[in-house]
Each structure stands twice: as structure tokens, then as C-alpha cells.
Coordinates of C-alpha atoms and ligand atoms in Angstrom, one line a residue:
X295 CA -26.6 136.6 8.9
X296 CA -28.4 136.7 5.7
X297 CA -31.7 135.1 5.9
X298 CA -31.4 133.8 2.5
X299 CA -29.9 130.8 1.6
X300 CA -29.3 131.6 -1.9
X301 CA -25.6 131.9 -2.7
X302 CA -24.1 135.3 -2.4
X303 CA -23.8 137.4 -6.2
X304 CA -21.9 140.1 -5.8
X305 CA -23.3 142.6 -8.3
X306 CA -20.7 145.5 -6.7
X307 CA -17.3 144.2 -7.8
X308 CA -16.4 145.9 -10.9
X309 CA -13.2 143.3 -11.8
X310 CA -13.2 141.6 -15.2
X311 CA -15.2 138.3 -15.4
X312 CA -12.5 134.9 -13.9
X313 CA -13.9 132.5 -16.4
X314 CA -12.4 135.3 -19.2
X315 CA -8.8 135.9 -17.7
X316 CA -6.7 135.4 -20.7
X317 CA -4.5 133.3 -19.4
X318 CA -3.3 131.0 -22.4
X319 CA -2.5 134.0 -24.4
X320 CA -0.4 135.3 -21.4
X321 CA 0.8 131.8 -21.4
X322 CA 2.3 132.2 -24.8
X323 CA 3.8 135.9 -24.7
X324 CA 5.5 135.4 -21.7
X325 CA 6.5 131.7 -22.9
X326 CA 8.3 133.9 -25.9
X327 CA 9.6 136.5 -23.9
X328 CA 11.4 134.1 -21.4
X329 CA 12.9 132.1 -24.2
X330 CA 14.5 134.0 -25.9
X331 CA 17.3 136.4 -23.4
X332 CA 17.6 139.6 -25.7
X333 CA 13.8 139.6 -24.8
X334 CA 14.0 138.8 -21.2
X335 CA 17.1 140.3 -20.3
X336 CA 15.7 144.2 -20.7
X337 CA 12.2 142.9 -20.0
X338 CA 13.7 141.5 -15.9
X339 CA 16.2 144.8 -15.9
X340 CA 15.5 148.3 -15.0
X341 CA 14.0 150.0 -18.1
X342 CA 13.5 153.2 -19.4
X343 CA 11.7 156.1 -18.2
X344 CA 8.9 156.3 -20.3
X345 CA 8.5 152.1 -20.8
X346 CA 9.9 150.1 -22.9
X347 CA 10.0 150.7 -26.1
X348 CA 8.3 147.4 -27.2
X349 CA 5.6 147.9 -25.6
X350 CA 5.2 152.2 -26.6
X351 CA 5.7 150.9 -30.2
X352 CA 3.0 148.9 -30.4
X353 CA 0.3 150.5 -28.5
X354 CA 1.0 153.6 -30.4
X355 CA -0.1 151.7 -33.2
X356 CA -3.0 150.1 -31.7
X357 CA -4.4 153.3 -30.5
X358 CA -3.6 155.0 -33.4
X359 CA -6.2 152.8 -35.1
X360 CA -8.8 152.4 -32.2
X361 CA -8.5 156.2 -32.1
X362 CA -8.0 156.7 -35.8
X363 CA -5.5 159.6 -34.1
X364 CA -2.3 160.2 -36.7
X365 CA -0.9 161.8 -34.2
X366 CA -0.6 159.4 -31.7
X367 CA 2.9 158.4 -31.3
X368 CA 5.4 156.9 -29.0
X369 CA 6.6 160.1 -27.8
X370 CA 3.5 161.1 -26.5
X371 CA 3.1 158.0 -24.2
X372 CA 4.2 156.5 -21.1
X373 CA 4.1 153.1 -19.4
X374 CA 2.6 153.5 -16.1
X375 CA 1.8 151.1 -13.3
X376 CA -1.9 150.9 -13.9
X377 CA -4.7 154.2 -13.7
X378 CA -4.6 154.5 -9.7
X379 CA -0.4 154.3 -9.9
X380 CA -0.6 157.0 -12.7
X381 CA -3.1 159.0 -10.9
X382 CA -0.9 159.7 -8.1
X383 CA 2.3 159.9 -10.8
X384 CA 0.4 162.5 -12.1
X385 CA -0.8 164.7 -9.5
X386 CA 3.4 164.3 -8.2
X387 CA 5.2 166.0 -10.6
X388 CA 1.8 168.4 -12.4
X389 CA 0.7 169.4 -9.0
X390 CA 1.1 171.2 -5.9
X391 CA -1.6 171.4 -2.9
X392 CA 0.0 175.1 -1.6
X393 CA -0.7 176.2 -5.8
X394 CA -3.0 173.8 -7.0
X395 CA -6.5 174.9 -5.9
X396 CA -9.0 172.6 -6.1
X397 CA -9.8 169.0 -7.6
X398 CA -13.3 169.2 -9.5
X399 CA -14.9 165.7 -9.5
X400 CA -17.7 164.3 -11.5
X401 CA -20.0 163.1 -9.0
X402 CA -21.1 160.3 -9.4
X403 CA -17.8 159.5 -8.9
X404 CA -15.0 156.7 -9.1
X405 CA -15.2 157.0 -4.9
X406 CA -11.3 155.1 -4.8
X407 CA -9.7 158.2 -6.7
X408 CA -10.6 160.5 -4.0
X409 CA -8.1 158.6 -1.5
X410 CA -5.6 159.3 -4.4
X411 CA -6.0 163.0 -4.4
X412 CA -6.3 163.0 -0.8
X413 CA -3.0 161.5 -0.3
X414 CA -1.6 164.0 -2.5
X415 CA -2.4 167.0 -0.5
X416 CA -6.1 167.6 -1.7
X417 CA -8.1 166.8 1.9
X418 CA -11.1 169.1 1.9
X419 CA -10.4 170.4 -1.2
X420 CA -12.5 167.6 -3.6
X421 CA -15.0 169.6 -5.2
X422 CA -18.3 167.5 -6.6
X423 CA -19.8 168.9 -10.2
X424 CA -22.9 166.5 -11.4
X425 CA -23.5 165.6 -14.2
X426 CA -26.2 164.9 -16.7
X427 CA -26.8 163.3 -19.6
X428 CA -24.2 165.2 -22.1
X429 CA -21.6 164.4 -19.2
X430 CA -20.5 166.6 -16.5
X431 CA -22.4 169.9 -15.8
X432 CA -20.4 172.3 -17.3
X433 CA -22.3 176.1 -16.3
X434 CA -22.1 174.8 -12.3
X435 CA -18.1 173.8 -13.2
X436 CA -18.2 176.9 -14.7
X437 CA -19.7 178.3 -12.0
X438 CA -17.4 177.1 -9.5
X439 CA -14.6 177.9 -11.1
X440 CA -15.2 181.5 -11.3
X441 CA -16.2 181.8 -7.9
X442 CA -12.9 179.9 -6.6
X443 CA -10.2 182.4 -8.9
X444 CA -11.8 185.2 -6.9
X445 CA -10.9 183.7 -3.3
X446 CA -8.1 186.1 -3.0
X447 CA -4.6 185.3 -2.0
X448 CA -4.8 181.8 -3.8
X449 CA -2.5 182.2 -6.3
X450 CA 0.1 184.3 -5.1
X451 CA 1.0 181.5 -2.6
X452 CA 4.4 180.0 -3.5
X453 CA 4.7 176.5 -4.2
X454 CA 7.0 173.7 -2.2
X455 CA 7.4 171.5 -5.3
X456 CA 10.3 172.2 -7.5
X457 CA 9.4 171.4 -11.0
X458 CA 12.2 170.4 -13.3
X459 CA 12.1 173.1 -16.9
X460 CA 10.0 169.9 -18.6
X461 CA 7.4 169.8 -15.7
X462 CA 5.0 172.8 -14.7
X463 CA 2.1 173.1 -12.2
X464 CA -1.8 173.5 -12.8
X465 CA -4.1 175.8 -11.0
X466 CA -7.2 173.6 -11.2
X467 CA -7.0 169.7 -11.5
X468 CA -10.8 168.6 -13.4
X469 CA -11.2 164.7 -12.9
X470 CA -14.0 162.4 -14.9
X471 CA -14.4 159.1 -16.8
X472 CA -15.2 160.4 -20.0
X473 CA -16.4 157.2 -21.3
X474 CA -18.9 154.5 -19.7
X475 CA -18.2 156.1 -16.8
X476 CA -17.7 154.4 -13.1
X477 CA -20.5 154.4 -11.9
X478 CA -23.3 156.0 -14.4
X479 CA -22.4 154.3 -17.6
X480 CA -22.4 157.2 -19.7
X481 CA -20.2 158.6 -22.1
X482 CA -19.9 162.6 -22.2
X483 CA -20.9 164.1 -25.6
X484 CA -18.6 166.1 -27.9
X485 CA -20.1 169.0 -27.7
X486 CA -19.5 168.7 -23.8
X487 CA -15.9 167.3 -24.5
X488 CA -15.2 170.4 -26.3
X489 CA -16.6 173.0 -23.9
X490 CA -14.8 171.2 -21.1
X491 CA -11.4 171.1 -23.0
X492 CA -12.1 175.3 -23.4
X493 CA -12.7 175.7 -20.0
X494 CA -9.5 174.0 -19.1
X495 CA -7.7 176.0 -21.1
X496 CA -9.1 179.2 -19.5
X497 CA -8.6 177.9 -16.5
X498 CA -5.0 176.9 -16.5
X499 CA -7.1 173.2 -15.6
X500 CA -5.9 169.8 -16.2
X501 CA -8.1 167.2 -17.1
X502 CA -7.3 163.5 -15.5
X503 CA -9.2 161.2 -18.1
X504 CA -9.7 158.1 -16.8
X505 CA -9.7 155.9 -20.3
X506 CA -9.9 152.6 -18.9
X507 CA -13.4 151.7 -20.3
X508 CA -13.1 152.9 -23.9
X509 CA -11.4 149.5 -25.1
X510 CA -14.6 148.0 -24.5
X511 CA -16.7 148.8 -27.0
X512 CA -19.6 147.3 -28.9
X513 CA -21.9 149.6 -30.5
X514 CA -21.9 147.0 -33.8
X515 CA -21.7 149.8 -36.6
X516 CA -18.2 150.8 -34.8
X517 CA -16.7 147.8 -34.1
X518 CA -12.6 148.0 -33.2
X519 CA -13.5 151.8 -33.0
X520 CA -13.9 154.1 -30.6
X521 CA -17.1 155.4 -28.9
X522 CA -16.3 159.4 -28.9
X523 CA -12.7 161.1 -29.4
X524 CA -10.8 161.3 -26.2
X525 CA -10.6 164.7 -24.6
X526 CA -6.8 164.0 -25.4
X527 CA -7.5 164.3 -29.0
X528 CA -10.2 166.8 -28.3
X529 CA -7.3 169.0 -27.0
X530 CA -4.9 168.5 -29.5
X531 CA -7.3 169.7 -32.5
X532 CA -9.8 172.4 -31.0
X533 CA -9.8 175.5 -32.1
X534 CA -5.4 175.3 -33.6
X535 CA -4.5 172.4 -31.4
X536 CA -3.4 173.1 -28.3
X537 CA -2.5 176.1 -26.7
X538 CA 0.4 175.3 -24.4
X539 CA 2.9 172.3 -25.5
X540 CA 1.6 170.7 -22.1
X541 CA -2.0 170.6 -23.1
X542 CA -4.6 170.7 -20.9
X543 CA -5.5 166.7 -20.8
X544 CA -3.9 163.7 -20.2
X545 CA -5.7 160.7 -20.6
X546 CA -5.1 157.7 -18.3
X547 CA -5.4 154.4 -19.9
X548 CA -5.2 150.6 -18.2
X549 CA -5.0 147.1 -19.0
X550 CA -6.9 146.1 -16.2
X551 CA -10.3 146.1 -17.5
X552 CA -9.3 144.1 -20.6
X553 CA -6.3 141.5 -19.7
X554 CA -6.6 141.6 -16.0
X555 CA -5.8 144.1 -12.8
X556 CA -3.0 142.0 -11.5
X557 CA -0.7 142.8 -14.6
X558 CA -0.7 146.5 -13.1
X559 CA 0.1 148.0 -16.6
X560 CA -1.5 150.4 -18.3
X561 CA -0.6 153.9 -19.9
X562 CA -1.0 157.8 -20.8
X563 CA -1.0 160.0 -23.3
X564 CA -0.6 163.5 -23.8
X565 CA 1.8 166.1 -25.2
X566 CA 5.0 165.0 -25.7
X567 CA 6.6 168.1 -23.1
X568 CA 3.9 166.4 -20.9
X569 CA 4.9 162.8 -21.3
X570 CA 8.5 164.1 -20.9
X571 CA 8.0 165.6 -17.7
X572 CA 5.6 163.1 -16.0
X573 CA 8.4 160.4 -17.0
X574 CA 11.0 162.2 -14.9
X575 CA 8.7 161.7 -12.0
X576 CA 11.1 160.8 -9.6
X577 CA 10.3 157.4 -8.2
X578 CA 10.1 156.6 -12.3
X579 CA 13.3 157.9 -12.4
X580 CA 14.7 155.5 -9.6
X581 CA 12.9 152.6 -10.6
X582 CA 12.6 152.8 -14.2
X583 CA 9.4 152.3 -15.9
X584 CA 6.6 150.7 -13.8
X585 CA 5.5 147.1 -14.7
X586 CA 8.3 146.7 -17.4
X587 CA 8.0 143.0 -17.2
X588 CA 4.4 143.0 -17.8
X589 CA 4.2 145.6 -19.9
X590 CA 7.1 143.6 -22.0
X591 CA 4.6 140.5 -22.1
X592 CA 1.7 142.8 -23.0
X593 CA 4.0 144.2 -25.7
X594 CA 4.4 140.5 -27.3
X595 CA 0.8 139.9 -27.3
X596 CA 0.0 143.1 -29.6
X597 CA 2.9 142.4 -31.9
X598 CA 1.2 139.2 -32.8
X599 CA -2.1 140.2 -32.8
X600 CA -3.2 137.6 -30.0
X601 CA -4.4 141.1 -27.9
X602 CA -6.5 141.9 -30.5
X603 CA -8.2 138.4 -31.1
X604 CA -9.3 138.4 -27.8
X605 CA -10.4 141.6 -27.0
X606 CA -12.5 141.7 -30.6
X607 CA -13.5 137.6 -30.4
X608 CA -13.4 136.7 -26.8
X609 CA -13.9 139.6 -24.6
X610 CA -16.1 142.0 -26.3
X611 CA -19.1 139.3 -27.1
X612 CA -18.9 138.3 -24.0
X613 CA -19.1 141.7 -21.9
X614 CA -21.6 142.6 -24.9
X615 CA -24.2 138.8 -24.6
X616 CA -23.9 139.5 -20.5
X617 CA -24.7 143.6 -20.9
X618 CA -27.6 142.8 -23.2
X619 CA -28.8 140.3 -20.5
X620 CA -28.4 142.4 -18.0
X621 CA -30.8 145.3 -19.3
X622 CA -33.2 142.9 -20.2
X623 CA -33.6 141.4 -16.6
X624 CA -34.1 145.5 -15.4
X625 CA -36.2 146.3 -17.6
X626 CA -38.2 142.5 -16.4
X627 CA -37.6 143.1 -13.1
X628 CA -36.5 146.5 -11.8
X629 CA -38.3 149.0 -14.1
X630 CA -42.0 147.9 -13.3
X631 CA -41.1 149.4 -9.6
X632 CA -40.4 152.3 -10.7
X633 CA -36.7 152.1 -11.9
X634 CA -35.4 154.9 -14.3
X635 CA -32.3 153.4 -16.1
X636 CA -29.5 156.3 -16.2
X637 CA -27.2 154.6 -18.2
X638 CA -29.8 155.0 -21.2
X639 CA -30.4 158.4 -22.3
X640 CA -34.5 158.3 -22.2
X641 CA -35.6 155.4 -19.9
X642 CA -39.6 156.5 -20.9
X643 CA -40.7 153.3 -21.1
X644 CA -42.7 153.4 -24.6
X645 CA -39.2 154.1 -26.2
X646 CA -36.9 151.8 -23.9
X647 CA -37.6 148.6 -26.3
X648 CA -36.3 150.7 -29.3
X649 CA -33.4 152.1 -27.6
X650 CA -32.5 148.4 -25.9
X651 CA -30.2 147.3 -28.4
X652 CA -28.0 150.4 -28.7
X653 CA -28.4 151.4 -24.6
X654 CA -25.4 149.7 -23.0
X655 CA -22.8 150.0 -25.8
X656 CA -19.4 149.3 -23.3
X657 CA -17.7 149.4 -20.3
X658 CA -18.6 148.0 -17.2
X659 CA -22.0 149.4 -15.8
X660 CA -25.4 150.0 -15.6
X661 CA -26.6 152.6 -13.3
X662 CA -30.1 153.1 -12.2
X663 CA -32.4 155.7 -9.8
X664 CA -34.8 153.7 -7.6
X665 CA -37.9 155.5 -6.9
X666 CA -37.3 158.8 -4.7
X667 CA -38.8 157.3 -2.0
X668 CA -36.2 154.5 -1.4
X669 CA -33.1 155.1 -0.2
X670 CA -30.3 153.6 -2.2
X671 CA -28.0 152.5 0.7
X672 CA -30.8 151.4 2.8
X673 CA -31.7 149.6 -0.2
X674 CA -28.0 147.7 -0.6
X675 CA -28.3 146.6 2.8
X676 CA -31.4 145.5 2.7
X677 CA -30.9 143.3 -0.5
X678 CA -27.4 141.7 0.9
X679 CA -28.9 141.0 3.9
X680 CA -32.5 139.3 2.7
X681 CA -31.0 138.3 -0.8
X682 CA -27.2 137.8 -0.7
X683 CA -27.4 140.1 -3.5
X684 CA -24.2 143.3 -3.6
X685 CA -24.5 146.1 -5.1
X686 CA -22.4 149.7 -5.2
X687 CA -25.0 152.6 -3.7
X688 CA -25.4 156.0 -3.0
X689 CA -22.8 157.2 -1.0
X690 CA -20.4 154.7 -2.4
X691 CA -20.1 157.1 -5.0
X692 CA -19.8 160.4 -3.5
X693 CA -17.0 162.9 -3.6
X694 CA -15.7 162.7 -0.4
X695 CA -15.6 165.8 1.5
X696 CA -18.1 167.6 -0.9
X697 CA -21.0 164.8 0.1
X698 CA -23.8 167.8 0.3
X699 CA -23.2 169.2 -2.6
X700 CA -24.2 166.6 -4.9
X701 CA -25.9 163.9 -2.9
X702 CA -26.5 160.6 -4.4
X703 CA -29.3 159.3 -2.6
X704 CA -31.1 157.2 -5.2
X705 CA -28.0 155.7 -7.5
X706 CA -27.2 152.3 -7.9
X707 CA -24.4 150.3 -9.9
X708 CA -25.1 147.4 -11.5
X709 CA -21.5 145.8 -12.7
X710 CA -22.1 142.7 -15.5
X711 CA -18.7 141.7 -15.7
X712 CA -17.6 139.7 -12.8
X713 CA -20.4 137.5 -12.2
X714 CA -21.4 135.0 -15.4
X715 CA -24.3 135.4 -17.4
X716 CA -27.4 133.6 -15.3
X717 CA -26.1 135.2 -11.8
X718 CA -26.3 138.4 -13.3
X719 CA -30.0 137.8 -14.4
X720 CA -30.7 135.8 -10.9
X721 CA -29.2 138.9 -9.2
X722 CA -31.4 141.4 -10.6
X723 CA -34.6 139.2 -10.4
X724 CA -33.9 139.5 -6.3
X725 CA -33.1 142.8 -6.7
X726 CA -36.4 143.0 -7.7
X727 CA -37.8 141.2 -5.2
X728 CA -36.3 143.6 -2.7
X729 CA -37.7 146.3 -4.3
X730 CA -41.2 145.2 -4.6
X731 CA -41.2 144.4 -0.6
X732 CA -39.3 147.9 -0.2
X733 CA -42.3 149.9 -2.7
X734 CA -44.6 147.7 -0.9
X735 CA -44.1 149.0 2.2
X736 CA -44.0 152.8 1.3
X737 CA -47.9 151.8 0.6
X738 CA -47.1 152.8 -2.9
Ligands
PLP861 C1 -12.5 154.9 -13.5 C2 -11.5 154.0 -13.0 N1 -10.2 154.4 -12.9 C3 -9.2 153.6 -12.5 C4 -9.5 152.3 -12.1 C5 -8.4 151.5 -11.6 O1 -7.5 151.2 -12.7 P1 -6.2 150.4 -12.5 O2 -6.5 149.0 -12.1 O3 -5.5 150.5 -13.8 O4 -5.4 151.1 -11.4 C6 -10.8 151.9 -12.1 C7 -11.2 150.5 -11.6 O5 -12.3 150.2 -11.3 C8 -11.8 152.7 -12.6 O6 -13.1 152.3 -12.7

């Protein structure tokens, strides 16, 4: 029993905010789309592979611009089911666990994709690369990859899958979240995105990039731009463009973060060969695109622009008043213990004040190291249990199987989405309070 009587805020849950779900807008698309049958007809049918074309249309379009990508086009996406449905989509039809070798994680990591990669034949095989603040390490991936091509027999083992001509299998599978990353907050450099794409590519590697963040941006000189080029562009411009026609990244987009998890909609892009062959996967093929209601709905909303007036005039200030908030009750409360916010690139404290207003520029998350003599699980325990306060720690965010290798013993996720503005701030004030009883009693 919690000994406080405060009411529970739930600081964990990294879901879009309830008081923001845009539910009038949905309202009115799907008030269009059911009035009017040659709109619902295809929309409640079984549709086509790759999505309907509504909705491909204008998403190319809107990514085109968010991206400023020319080369972002219908054929190069598909409608998928949401990240965690395309995930396993993915790994279906590009890979195969008796050819495949390993998965390289970022760790931290998104802990529910491991499940994902275990289901698909992967058990024991999730490798953790850390990261710093450019993004993921890339000598130890480096590193590891080197020393895993030499473990003889590998890749003279036959595969069980049987790839159709417009599908192929990867060696290496590299997962991250590019861009204000679950759980650190931070967005991998370009000069990082570029040595990772390289790598790939000598590695006969895909990249998984989890997109689903990058809509959510607020740095004000950039506004209805993106943060950094996706490794998907990255790809298909380094160095010639691409140097197979499947590429060597596919990025995974969603809807969830910005209209709401329950649609289940989201998307990918990639190559077009790529896109081909990952819309022949097979339960695709059965079922027709995923979501092809929702993704008709979502479809209306970005032909009249209501998608974009809320993510630019509703969402975004929002997510940007309650980020701003947030920082400022860690740096109040948290950082006097001892806090180092990872999020930031240099929490020094004589330069955090000047680096405040540009630190948490999207997503989700802000990520912090307690002092390395608390323990960051004991910590969430000890803060839900005196302060009804939840937080994601430490091992939350391991790679599981790998645990050792990159131990997170210290980290904890601070989401400022789903709680409103003043429980966010009242959360982190008990955080602190925890904290000072926890520093107090290491006698430092
Ligand atoms: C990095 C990352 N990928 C995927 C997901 C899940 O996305 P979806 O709801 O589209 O399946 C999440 C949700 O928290 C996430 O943080």
C-alpha cells in the first residue's frame, strides 16, 4: 500500500495526453467518409496490398514536405497496422532466424520491441550497442559486427523461408529510434546517421527505424520540419544513393503518437523493390492492407488539412508548454541531487539555463542518470510506493537477453505526455523528494 495519500501520477506511460485525443476532427472525417458510399464502400472492403491509395497519396505529400524528400512517393510506402504490427511484418518476409544472425539494439532500448524480435525467431540472439550522445556507438557496433561474420558456419546455413523474387533476406537486422528516442530522448547526429547507413551496407544490415516521434517537433526555427533527415533518406542519397534497389533502411512510421494508438495505423517507407516485397507479406496478402478503415479516415483528415491544424496548433504547443514545464521542475527539483539530464547534450549546470529553451525539442521523453550511487529500479519502487509517483527505470529498458552487456543501472524516463501540465510538475517535485530521502541516506 502506498503510504502516501497523494493521487497516483503515472510519469511511466508513454501514451498521448486524453484531454488531446482528437476526437472531433475524427468526428468529421469519418462523418465524410460514411456519408458518402464510393468512400465507405472500399474504405469497409478488403483493400489493396500496400493501403489504400487515399491514404498513400496524401501522406506521400505530407512527408514529402515534413521531409523536404522529392523522392518520397506513393510507391515507396505502405500502410501498415501501427510500428509494433510493422515490426513483426518486417522481420516476416526480410528475415530469417536460420540466416539472419543477429538483431543489434540500441540500448537503451524500446524494451516492447524485443518480444517482437523474439517471437520472430531471435531468442538469445538480441545484441545491446550503447549509445552516446551522437546516437548509437558505432566502433563497438562495428566491433561486434566484425567479430560475429567470423563465427564460422553462419552463413552457409540454408534458410527455411522462401522469399518470393521481390523479397530477399538480411544477414544483420540493426534496430534504433533515430529520433527523440524511447527512452533517452535523443536524436542521433548525421554524421552518425551516415556512418551507420555505411556500415549497413557493408554489412548486408537492415536498419528498422522506428519514426514514430519525428512528427513531433518543435525546435521554433524549424517549425512543420523535420529535426534531422531520416536514415531512409540518408540511404537513398549517400555516397550515389543506394547500393541495392532494397536499400539498407526502412523507416517505420505511426499515427499513434500524434492522433491516437487505438487507430492502429501507421506506415513505412523504403525502396520501392522493398515496399513491393514487404506488401506481399502474406497475411497482407490475405487480409488486404491493415487498418484500411482507419487509415481511410486518417486519409480524409490530411486531404483537408484538419491533420495538419492539429498537429501544428493543438498538439505540438501543447507537448512543447508541458516539455518546457517539465525540464524546468528537474532542473528545480531533481538536478540539485545530483541529477545529470541525458536528454540534453551538456547538463554542466552553468550552461543548462542557456541550453533550456532548445534541450527538449520533441517527442515524448526526458531521460535522466541519478547519482551512481542510487539505483534506478530501487529508486522507481521506492517513489511509487512512498509517493504514488511511476516512472520507467533501469532494467525497463534493457535488451533482453544481452542485460550485462550494457547495464542500465542509473536511467530513468520521464514521459510528459500523458499526465497534464501541473501533475507533471507535482510528479517530479516528489520525485525529488524521494531522492533527497534516498541521497540522504547514502550520508551524501
Ligand atoms: C519506439 C517505439 N516504437 C513503436 C511504438 C509502438 O508504436 P505503435 O503504436 O505504432 O505500434 C512505440 C510506442 O511507445 C515506440 O516508442
Amino acid at each position: 500500500m502506498p503510504s502516501s495519500q497523494d493521487p497516483v501520477i503515472d510519469l511511466f506511460q508513454g501514451w498521448p495526453s486524453p484531454s488531446l485525443l482528437p476526437t472531433s476532427l475524427l468526428q468529421a472525417a469519418s462523418q465524410t467518409l460514411l456519408s458518402n458510399p464510393s468512400l465507405s464502400t472500399p474504405s469497409l472492403l478488403y483493400g489493396p496490398d500496400p493501403g489504400p491509395s487515399c491514404l498513400l497519396e496524401h501522406l506521400s505529400q505530407y512527408l514529402s514536405k515534413f521531409y523536404s524528400t522529392s523522392w518520397t512517393s506513393s510507391s515507396r510506402l505502405t500502410i501498415t497496422g501501427g510500428a509494433s504490427q510493422s515490426l513483426a511484418c518486417i522481420l516476416q518476409v526480410y528475415s530469417d532466424p536460420s540466416y539472419t544472425k543477429n538483431v543489434y539494439m540500441v540500448s537503451p532500448t524500446y524494451f516492447l520491441a524485443c518480444r517482437i524480435f523474439e517471437d520472430n525467431g531471435f531468442a538469445g540472439r538480441l545484441v545491446a550497442v550503447p549509445e552516446d550522445q551522437e546516437g548509437i556507438d558505432i566502433q563497438r557496433l562495428e566491433e561486434l559486427l566484425a567479430r560475429d561474420d567470423l563465427e564460422n558456419g553462419w552463413l552457409d546455413a540454408r534458410a527455411t523461408k522462401r522469399p518470393l523474387p521481390c523479397q530477399k533476406h538480411f544477414k544483420n537486422i540493426i534496430y534504433c529510434v533515430p529520433t527523440f528516442s524511447n527512452p533517452s530522448g535523443k536524436t542521433m547526429s548525421l554524421g552518425r546517421r551516415e556512418q551507420l547507413v555505411r556500415l549497413a551496407r557493408k554489412h548486408d544490415a537492415l536498419i528498422i527505424a522506428d519514426d514514430v516521434y519525428d512528427l513531433l517537433h518543435w525546435n521554433p526555427a524549424r517549425l512543420g520540419a523535420a529535426a534531422m533527415p531520416r536514415l531512409v533518406d540518408i540511404d537513398h542519397t549517400l555516397d550515389g544513393g543506394v547500393s541495392s534497389p532494397y536499400g539498407h533502411v526502412v523507416s517505420n512510421g505511426s499515427f499513434s503518437k500524434v492522433l491516437g494508438p487505438g487507430l492502429r495505423t501507421g506506415w513505412t517507407e523504403s525502396t520501392e523493390l522493398f515496399a513491393l516485397g514487404l506488401s506481399k507479406c502474406g497475411s497482407t496478402r490475405s487480409g488486404g492492407s491493415p487498418s484500411q478503415f482507419t487509415a481511410s479516415i486518417i486519409a480524409e483528415s490530411l486531404r483537408t488539412g484538419a491533420f495538419q491544424q492539429y498537429l501544428d496548433h493543438v498538439l505540438i504547443p501543447a507537448y512543447r508548454q508541458r516539455s518546457a514545464m517539465a525540464l524546468e521542475a528537474v532542473q528545480r527539483y531533481l538536478l540539485p541531487h545530483g541529477v545529470v539530464l541525458v536528454t540534453i547534450k551538456d547538463s554542466n549546470k552553468a550552461n543548462l539555463a542557456r541550453q533550456m529553451c532548445a534541450a527538449v525539442e520533441g517527442g515524448y521523453y526526458i531521460y535522466i542518470q541519478l547519482p551512481k550511487l542510487l539505483d534506478a529500479t530501487r529508486f522507481a519502487e521506492q517513489a511509487a510506493r512512498q509517493e504514488n509517483v511511476i516512472v520507467g527505470s533501469g532494467e525497463n529498458f534493457e535488451v533482453v537477453g544481452d542485460e550485462a552487456s550494457v547495464p542500465i543501472k542509473h536511467g530513468v524516463r520521464i514521459c510528459f505526455t500523458w499526465e497534464d501540465e501541473h501533475r507533471i510538475v507535482e510528479g517530479i517535485r516528489r520525485l525529488g523528494k524521494v531522492l533527497e530521502q534516498a541521497m540522504a541516506k547514502t550520508g551524501t
